[in-house]
mmCIF file of C-alpha atoms and ligand atoms in Angstrom:
data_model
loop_
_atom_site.group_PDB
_atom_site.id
_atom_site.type_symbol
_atom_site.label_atom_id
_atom_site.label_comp_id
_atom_site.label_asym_id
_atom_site.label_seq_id
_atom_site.Cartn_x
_atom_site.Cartn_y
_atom_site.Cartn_z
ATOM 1 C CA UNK A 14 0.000 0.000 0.000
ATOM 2 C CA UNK A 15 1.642 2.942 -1.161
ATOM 3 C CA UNK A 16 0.549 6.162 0.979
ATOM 4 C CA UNK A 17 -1.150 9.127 -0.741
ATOM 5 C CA UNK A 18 0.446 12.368 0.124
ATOM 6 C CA UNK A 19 -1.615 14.656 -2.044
ATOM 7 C CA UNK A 20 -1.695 14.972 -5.865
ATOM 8 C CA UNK A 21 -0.395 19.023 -6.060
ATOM 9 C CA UNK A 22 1.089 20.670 -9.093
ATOM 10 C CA UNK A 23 3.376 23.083 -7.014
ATOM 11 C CA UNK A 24 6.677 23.047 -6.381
ATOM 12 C CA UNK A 25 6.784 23.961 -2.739
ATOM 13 C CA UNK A 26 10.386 26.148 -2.257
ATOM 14 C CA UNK A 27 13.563 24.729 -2.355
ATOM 15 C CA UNK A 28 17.039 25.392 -0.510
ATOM 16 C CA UNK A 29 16.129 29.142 0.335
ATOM 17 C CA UNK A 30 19.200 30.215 -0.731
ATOM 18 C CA UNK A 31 18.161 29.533 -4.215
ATOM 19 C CA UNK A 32 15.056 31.593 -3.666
ATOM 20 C CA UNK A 33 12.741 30.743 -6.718
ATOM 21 C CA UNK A 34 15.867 32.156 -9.068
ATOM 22 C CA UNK A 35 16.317 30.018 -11.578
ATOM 23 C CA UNK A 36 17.114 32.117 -14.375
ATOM 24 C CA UNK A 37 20.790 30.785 -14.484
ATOM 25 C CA UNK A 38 19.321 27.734 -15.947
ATOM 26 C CA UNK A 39 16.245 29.090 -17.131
ATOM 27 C CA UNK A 40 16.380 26.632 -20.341
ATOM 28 C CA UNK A 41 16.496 23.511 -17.794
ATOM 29 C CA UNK A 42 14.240 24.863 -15.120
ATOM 30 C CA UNK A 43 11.402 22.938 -14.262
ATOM 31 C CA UNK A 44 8.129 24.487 -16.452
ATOM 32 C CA UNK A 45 5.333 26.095 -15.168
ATOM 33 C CA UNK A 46 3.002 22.840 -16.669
ATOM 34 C CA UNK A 47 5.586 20.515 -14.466
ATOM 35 C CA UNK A 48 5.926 18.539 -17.959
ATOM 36 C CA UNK A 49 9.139 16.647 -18.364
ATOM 37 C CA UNK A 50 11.943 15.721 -21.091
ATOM 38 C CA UNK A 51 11.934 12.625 -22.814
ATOM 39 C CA UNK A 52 15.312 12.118 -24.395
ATOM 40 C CA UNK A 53 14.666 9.957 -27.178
ATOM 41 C CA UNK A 54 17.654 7.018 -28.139
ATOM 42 C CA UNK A 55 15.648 5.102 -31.234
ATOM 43 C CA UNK A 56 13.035 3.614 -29.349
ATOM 44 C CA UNK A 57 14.411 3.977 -25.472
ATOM 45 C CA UNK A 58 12.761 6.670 -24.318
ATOM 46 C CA UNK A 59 14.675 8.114 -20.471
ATOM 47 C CA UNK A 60 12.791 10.565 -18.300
ATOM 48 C CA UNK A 61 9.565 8.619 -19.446
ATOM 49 C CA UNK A 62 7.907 5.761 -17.472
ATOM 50 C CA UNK A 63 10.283 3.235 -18.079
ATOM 51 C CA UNK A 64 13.382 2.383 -15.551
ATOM 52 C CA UNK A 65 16.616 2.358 -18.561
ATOM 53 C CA UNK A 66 19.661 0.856 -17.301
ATOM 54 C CA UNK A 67 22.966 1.366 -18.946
ATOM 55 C CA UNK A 68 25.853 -1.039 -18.602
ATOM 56 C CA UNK A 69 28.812 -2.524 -19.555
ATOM 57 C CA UNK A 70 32.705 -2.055 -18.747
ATOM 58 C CA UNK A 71 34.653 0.950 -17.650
ATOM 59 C CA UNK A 72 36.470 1.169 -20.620
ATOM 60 C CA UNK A 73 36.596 -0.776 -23.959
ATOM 61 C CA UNK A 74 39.515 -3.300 -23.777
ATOM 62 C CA UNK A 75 39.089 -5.884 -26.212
ATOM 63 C CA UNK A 76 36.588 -7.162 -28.985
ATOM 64 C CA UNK A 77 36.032 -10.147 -26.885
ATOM 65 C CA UNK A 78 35.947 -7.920 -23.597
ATOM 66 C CA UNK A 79 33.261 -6.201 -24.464
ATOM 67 C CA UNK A 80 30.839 -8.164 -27.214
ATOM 68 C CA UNK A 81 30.500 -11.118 -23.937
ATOM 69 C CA UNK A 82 29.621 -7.954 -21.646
ATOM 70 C CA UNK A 83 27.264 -6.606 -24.364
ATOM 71 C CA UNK A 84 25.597 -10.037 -24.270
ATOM 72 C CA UNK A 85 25.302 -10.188 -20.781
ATOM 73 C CA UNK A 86 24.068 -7.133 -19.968
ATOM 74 C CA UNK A 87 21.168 -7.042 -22.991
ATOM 75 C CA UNK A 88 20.165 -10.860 -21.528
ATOM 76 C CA UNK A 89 19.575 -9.393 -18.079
ATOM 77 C CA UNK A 90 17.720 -6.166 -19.251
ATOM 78 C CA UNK A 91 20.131 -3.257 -19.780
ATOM 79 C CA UNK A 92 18.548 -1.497 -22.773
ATOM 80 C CA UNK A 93 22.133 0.729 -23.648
ATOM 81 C CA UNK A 94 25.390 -0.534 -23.472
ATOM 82 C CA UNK A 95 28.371 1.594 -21.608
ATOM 83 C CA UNK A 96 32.199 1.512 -22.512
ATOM 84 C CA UNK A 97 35.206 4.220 -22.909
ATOM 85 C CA UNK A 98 37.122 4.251 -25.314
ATOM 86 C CA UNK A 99 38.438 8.184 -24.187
ATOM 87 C CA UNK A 100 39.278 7.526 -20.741
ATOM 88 C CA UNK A 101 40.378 10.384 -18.256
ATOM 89 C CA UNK A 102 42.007 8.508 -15.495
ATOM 90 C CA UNK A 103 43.279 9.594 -12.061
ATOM 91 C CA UNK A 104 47.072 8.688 -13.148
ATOM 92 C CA UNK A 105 48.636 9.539 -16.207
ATOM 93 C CA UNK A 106 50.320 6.641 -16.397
ATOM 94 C CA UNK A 107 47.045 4.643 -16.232
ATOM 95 C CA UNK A 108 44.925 2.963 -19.119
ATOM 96 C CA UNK A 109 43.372 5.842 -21.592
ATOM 97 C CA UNK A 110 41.355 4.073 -23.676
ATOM 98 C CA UNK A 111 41.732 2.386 -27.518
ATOM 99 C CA UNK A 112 40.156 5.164 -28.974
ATOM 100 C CA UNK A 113 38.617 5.245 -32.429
ATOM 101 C CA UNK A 114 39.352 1.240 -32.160
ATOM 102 C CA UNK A 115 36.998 0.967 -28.802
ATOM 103 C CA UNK A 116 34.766 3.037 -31.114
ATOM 104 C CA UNK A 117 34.915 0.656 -33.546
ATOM 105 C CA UNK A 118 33.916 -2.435 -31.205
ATOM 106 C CA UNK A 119 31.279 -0.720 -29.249
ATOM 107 C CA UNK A 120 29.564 -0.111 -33.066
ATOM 108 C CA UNK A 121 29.995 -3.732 -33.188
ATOM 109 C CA UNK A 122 28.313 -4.554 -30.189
ATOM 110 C CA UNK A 123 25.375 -2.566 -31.431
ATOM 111 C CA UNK A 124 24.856 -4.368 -34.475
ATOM 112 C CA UNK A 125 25.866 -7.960 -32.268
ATOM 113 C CA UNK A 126 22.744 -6.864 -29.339
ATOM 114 C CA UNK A 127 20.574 -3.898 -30.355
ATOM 115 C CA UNK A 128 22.153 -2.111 -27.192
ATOM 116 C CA UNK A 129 22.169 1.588 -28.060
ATOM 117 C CA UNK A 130 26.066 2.816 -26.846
ATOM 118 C CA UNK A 131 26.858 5.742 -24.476
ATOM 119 C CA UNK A 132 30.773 6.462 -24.650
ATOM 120 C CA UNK A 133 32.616 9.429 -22.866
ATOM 121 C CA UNK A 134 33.651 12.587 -24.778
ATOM 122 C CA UNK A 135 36.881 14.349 -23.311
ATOM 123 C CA UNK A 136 37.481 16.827 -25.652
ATOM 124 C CA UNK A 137 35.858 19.002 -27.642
ATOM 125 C CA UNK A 138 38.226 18.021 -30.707
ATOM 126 C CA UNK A 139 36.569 14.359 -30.407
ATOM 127 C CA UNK A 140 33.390 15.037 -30.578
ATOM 128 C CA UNK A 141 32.472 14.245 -34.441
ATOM 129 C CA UNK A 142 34.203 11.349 -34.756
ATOM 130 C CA UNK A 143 32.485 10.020 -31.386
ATOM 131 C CA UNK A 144 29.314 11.534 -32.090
ATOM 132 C CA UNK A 145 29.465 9.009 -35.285
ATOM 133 C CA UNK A 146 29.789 6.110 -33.134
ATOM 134 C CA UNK A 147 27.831 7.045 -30.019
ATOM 135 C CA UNK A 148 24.188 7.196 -29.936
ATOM 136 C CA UNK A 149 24.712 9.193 -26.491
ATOM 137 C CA UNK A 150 27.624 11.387 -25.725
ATOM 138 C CA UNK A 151 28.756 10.905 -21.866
ATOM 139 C CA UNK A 152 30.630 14.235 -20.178
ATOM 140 C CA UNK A 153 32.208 12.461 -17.357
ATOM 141 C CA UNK A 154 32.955 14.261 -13.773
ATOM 142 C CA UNK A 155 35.853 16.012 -14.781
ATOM 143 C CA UNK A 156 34.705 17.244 -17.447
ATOM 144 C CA UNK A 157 31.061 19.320 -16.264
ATOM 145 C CA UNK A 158 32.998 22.826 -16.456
ATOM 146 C CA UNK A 159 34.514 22.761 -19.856
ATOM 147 C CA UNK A 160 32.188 24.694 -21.172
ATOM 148 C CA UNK A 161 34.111 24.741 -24.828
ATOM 149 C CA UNK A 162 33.146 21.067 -24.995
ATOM 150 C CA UNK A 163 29.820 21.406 -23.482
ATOM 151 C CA UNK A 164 29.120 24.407 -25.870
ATOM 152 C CA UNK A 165 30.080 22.198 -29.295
ATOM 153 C CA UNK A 166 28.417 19.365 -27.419
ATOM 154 C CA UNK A 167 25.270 21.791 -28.360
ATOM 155 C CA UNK A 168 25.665 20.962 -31.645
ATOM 156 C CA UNK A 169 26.628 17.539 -31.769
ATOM 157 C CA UNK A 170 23.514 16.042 -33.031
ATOM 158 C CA UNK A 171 23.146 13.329 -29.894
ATOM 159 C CA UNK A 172 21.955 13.442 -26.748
ATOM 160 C CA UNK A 173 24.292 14.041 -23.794
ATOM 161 C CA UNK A 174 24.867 12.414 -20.588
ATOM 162 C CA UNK A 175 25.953 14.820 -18.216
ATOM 163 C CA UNK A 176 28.050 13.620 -15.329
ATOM 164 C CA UNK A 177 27.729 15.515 -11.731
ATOM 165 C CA UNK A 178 31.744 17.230 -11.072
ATOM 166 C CA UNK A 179 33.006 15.490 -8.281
ATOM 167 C CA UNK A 180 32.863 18.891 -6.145
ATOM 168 C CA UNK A 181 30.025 20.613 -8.051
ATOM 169 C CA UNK A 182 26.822 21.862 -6.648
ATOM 170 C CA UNK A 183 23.485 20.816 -8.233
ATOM 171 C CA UNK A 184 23.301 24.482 -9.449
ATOM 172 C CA UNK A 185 26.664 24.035 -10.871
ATOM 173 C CA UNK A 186 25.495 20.817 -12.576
ATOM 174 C CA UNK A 187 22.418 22.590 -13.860
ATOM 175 C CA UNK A 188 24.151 25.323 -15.219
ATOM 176 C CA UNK A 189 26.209 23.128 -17.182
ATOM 177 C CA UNK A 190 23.370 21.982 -18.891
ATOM 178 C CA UNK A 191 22.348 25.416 -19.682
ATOM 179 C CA UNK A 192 25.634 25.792 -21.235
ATOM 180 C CA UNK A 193 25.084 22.847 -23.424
ATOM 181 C CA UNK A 194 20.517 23.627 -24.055
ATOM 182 C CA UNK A 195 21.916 27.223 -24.793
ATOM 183 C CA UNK A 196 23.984 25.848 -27.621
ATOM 184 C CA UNK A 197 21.392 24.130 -29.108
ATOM 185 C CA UNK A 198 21.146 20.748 -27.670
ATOM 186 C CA UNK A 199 18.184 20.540 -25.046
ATOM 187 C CA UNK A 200 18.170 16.347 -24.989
ATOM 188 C CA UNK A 201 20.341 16.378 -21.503
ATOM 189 C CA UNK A 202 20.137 13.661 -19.078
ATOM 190 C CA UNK A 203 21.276 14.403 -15.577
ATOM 191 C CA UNK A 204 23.825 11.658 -13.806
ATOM 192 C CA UNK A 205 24.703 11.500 -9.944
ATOM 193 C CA UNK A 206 27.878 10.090 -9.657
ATOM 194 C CA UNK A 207 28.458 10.380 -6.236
ATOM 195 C CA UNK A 208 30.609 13.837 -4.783
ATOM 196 C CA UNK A 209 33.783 14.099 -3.120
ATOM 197 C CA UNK A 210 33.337 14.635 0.430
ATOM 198 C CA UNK A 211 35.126 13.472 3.775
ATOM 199 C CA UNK A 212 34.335 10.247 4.200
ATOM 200 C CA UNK A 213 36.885 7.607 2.780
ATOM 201 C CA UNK A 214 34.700 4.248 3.272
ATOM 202 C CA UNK A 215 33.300 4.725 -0.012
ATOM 203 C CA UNK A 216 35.170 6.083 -3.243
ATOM 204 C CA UNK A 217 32.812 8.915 -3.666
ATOM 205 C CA UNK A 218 29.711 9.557 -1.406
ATOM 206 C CA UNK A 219 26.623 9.145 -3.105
ATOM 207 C CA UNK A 220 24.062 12.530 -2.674
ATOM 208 C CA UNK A 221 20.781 10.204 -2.969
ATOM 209 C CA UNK A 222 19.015 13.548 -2.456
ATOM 210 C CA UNK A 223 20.450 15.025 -5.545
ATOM 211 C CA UNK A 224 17.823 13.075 -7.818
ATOM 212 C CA UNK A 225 14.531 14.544 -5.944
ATOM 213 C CA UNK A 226 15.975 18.186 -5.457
ATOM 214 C CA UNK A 227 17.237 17.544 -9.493
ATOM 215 C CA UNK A 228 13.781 16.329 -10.137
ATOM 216 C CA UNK A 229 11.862 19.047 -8.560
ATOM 217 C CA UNK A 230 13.950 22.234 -10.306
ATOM 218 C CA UNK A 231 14.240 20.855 -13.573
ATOM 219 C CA UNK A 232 12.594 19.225 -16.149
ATOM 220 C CA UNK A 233 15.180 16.787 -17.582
ATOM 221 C CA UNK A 234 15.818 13.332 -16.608
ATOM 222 C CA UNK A 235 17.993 12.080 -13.818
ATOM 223 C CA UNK A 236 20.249 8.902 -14.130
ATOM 224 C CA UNK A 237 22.131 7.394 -11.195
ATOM 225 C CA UNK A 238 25.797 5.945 -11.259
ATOM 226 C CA UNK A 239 26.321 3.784 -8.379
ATOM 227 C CA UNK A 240 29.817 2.170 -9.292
ATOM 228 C CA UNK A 241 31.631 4.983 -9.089
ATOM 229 C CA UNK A 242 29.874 7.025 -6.178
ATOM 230 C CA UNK A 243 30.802 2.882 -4.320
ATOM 231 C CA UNK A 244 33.936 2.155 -5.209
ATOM 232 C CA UNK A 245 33.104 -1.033 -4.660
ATOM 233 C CA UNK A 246 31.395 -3.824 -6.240
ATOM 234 C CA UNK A 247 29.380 -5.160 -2.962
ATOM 235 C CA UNK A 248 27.314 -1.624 -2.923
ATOM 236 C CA UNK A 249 26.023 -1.343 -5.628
ATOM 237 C CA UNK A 250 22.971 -3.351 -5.788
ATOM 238 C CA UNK A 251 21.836 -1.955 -2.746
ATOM 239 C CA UNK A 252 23.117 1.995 -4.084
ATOM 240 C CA UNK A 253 21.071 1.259 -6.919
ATOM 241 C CA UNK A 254 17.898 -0.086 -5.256
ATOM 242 C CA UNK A 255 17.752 3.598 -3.275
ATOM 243 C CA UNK A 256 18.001 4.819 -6.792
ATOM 244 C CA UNK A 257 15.308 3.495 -7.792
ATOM 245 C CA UNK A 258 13.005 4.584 -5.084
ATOM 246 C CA UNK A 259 14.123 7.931 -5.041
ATOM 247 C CA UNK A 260 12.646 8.166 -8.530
ATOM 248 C CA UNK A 261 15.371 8.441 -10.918
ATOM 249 C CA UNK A 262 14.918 7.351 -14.184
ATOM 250 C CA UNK A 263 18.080 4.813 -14.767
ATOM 251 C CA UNK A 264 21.595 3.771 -13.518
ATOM 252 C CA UNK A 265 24.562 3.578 -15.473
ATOM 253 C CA UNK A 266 26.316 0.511 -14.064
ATOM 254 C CA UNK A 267 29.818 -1.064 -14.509
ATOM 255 C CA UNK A 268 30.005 -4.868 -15.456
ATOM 256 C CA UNK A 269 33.371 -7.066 -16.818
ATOM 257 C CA UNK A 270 33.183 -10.567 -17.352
ATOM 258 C CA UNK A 271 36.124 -10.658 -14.739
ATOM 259 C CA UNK A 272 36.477 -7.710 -12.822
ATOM 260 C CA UNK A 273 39.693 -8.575 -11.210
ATOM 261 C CA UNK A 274 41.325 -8.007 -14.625
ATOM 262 C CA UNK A 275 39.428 -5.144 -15.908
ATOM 263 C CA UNK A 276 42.003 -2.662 -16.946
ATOM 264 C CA UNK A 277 40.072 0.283 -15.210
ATOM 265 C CA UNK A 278 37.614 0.220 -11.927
ATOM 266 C CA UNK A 279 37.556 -3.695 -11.825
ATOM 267 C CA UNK A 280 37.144 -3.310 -8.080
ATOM 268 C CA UNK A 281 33.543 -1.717 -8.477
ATOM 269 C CA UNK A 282 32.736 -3.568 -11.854
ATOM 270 C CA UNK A 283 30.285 -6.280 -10.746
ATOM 271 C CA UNK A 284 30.246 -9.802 -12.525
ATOM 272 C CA UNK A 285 27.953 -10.877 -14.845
ATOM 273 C CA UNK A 286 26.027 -13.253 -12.215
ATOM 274 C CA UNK A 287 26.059 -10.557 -10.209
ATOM 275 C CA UNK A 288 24.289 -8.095 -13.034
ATOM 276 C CA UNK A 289 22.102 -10.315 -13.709
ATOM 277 C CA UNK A 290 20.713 -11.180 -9.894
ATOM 278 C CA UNK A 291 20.689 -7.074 -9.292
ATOM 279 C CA UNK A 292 18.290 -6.269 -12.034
ATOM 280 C CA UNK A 293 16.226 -9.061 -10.981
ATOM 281 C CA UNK A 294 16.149 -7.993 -7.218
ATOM 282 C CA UNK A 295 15.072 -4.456 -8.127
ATOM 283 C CA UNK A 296 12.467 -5.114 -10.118
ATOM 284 C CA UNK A 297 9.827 -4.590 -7.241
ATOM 285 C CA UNK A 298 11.557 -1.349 -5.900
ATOM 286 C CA UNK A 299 11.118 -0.331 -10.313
ATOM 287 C CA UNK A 300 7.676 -1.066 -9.625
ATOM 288 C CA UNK A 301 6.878 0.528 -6.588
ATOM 289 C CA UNK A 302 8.481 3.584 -7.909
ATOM 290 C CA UNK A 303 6.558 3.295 -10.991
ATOM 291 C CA UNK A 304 3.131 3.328 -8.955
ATOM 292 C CA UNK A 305 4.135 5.779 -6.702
ATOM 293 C CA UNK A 306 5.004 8.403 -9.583
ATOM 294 C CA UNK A 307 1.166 7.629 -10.837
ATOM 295 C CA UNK A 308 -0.226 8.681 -7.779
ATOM 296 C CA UNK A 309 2.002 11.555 -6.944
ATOM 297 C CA UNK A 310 3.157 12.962 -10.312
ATOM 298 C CA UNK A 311 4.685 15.883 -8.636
ATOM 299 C CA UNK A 312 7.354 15.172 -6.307
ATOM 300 C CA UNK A 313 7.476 17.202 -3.025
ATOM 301 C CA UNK A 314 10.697 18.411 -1.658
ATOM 302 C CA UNK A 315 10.561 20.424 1.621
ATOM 303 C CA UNK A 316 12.876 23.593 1.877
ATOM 304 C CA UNK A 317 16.100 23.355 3.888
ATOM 305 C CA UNK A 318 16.190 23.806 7.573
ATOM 306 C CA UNK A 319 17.111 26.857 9.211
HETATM 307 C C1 PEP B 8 33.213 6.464 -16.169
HETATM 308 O O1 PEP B 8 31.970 6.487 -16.301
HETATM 309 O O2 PEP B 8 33.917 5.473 -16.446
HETATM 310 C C2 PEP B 8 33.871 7.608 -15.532
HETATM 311 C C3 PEP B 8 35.146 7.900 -15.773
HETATM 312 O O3 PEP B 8 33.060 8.250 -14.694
HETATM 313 P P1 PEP B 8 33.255 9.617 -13.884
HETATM 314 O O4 PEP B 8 33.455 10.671 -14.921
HETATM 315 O O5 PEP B 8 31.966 9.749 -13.129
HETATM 316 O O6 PEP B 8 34.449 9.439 -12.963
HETATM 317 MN MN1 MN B 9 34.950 3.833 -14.547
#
């Protein structure tokens, strides 16, 4: 039994300190009808009713690599398949991708699965050649403030996944994506990715809150990563079930067919089994989510304490 807290059309106020201003990211602001985006990837539609989960490896490594992960993830329900072939590590002397190559596979795994393929953009000098490859164009974390990419990102011709910075406020996110809707490009999808804060259990800590407060200012749909807010692979099923509930409208997951080799993040890659019993275990939160947004269409976010 789901409770019924009252079917409103207001947006009560937020954080004060925001004070109803929204004209910074006017173009992403929630509209006065409360209607939403649907970004639109062939026939996926995220920010609509469905739950889309993206997955796949941290980075492209191999052919083999990545067409068993593409299988494995489009068996257990993932609808677009993940993979960097541009990869901005933490060390320079780490991994950085195959480039055009892991371009190359990830079109294969398309044509192998269906999957649609979301791939990170780095650099602003990348983006047509990845932009003929990727059906969505991922901005990762260290990436939100270059606005020169972000601005030809408006013109790029694909929807973009925008990646929270690890020390950016949700304005700071959402202004972002006013750089990027000003250039031309309103199909933006929103992704928490956990922020850098204090606390050193977890690789990131994941602001669970971001996706109603997200919800509730702007119209454009919110996508949770819980690998790399974790860290690790043993939180993520759980991260992801409080995704769920909190209503955002996908995850963007890692998976390797064997994580302790993975060339990049193995450590919070989960296994295929593992994929596979996580989308089956959240199911019922998907649902219960799903029914709850029917009855309460407008989510209600009190305004910060005093
Ligand atoms: C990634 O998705 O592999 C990635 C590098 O993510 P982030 O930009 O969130 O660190
Ligand atoms: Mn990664």
């Amino acid at each position: 039994m789901i409770a019924h807290v009252g079917l409103t059309r207001m947006t009560p106020p937020m954080n004060p300190k925001w004070n109803g201003q929204f004209s910074c990211f006017d173009l992403v602001a929630k509209k006065d009808d409360c209607s939403r985006s649907i970004v639109q990837v062939g026939g996926i539609e995220i920010g609509g009713g469905d739950f889309v989960v993206m997955a796949g490896p941290c980075a492209v490594e191999t052919e083999a690599q990545l067409m068993q992960t593409a299988e494995a993830v489009a068996d257990a329900g993932a609808r677009i398949l993940r993979g960097g072939a541009y990869k901005p590590r933490s060390s320079p002397y780490a991994f950085q991708g195959l480039g055009v190559e892991g371009l190359k596979i990830l079109r294969k795994a398309r044509e192998a699965t269906g999957l649609a393929i979301v791939t990170e953009v780095m650099s602003e000098e990348d983006v047509d050649v990845i932009a003929e490859y990727a059906d969505i164009m991922q901005v990762g974390t260290r990436s939100m403030e270059n606005y020169s990419l972000l601005e030809v990102l408006g013109s790029c011709g694909r929807p973009v996944l925008l990646k929270r910075g690890m020390t950016a406020t949700l304005e700071e996110l959402l202004r972002s994506a006013q750089v990027i809707a000003m250039a031309g490009n309103p199909q933006i999808i929103l992704c928490e990715r956990g922020i850098r804060t204090f606390e050193t259990a977890t690789r990131n800590t994941l602001d669970i809150a971001a996706v109603p407060v997200l919800k509730a200012v702007s119209h454009l749909p919110v996508i949770v990563d819980p690998s790399h807010a974790a860290g690790v692979r043993s939180l993520v099923p759980v991260l992801s079930r409080a995704a769920a509930v909190v209503g955002a409208d996908g995850l963007l997951v890692e998976v390797h067919p064997t994580p302790e080799k993975a060339m990049s993040d193995g450590n919070q890659s989960l296994t295929f089994g593992e994929f596979r019993h996580m989308m089956a275990d959240l199911q019922p939160y998907i649902e219960l989510q799903q029914e709850s947004r029917q009855l309460r269409p407008q989510l209600l976010v009190a305004g910060g304490a005093d």
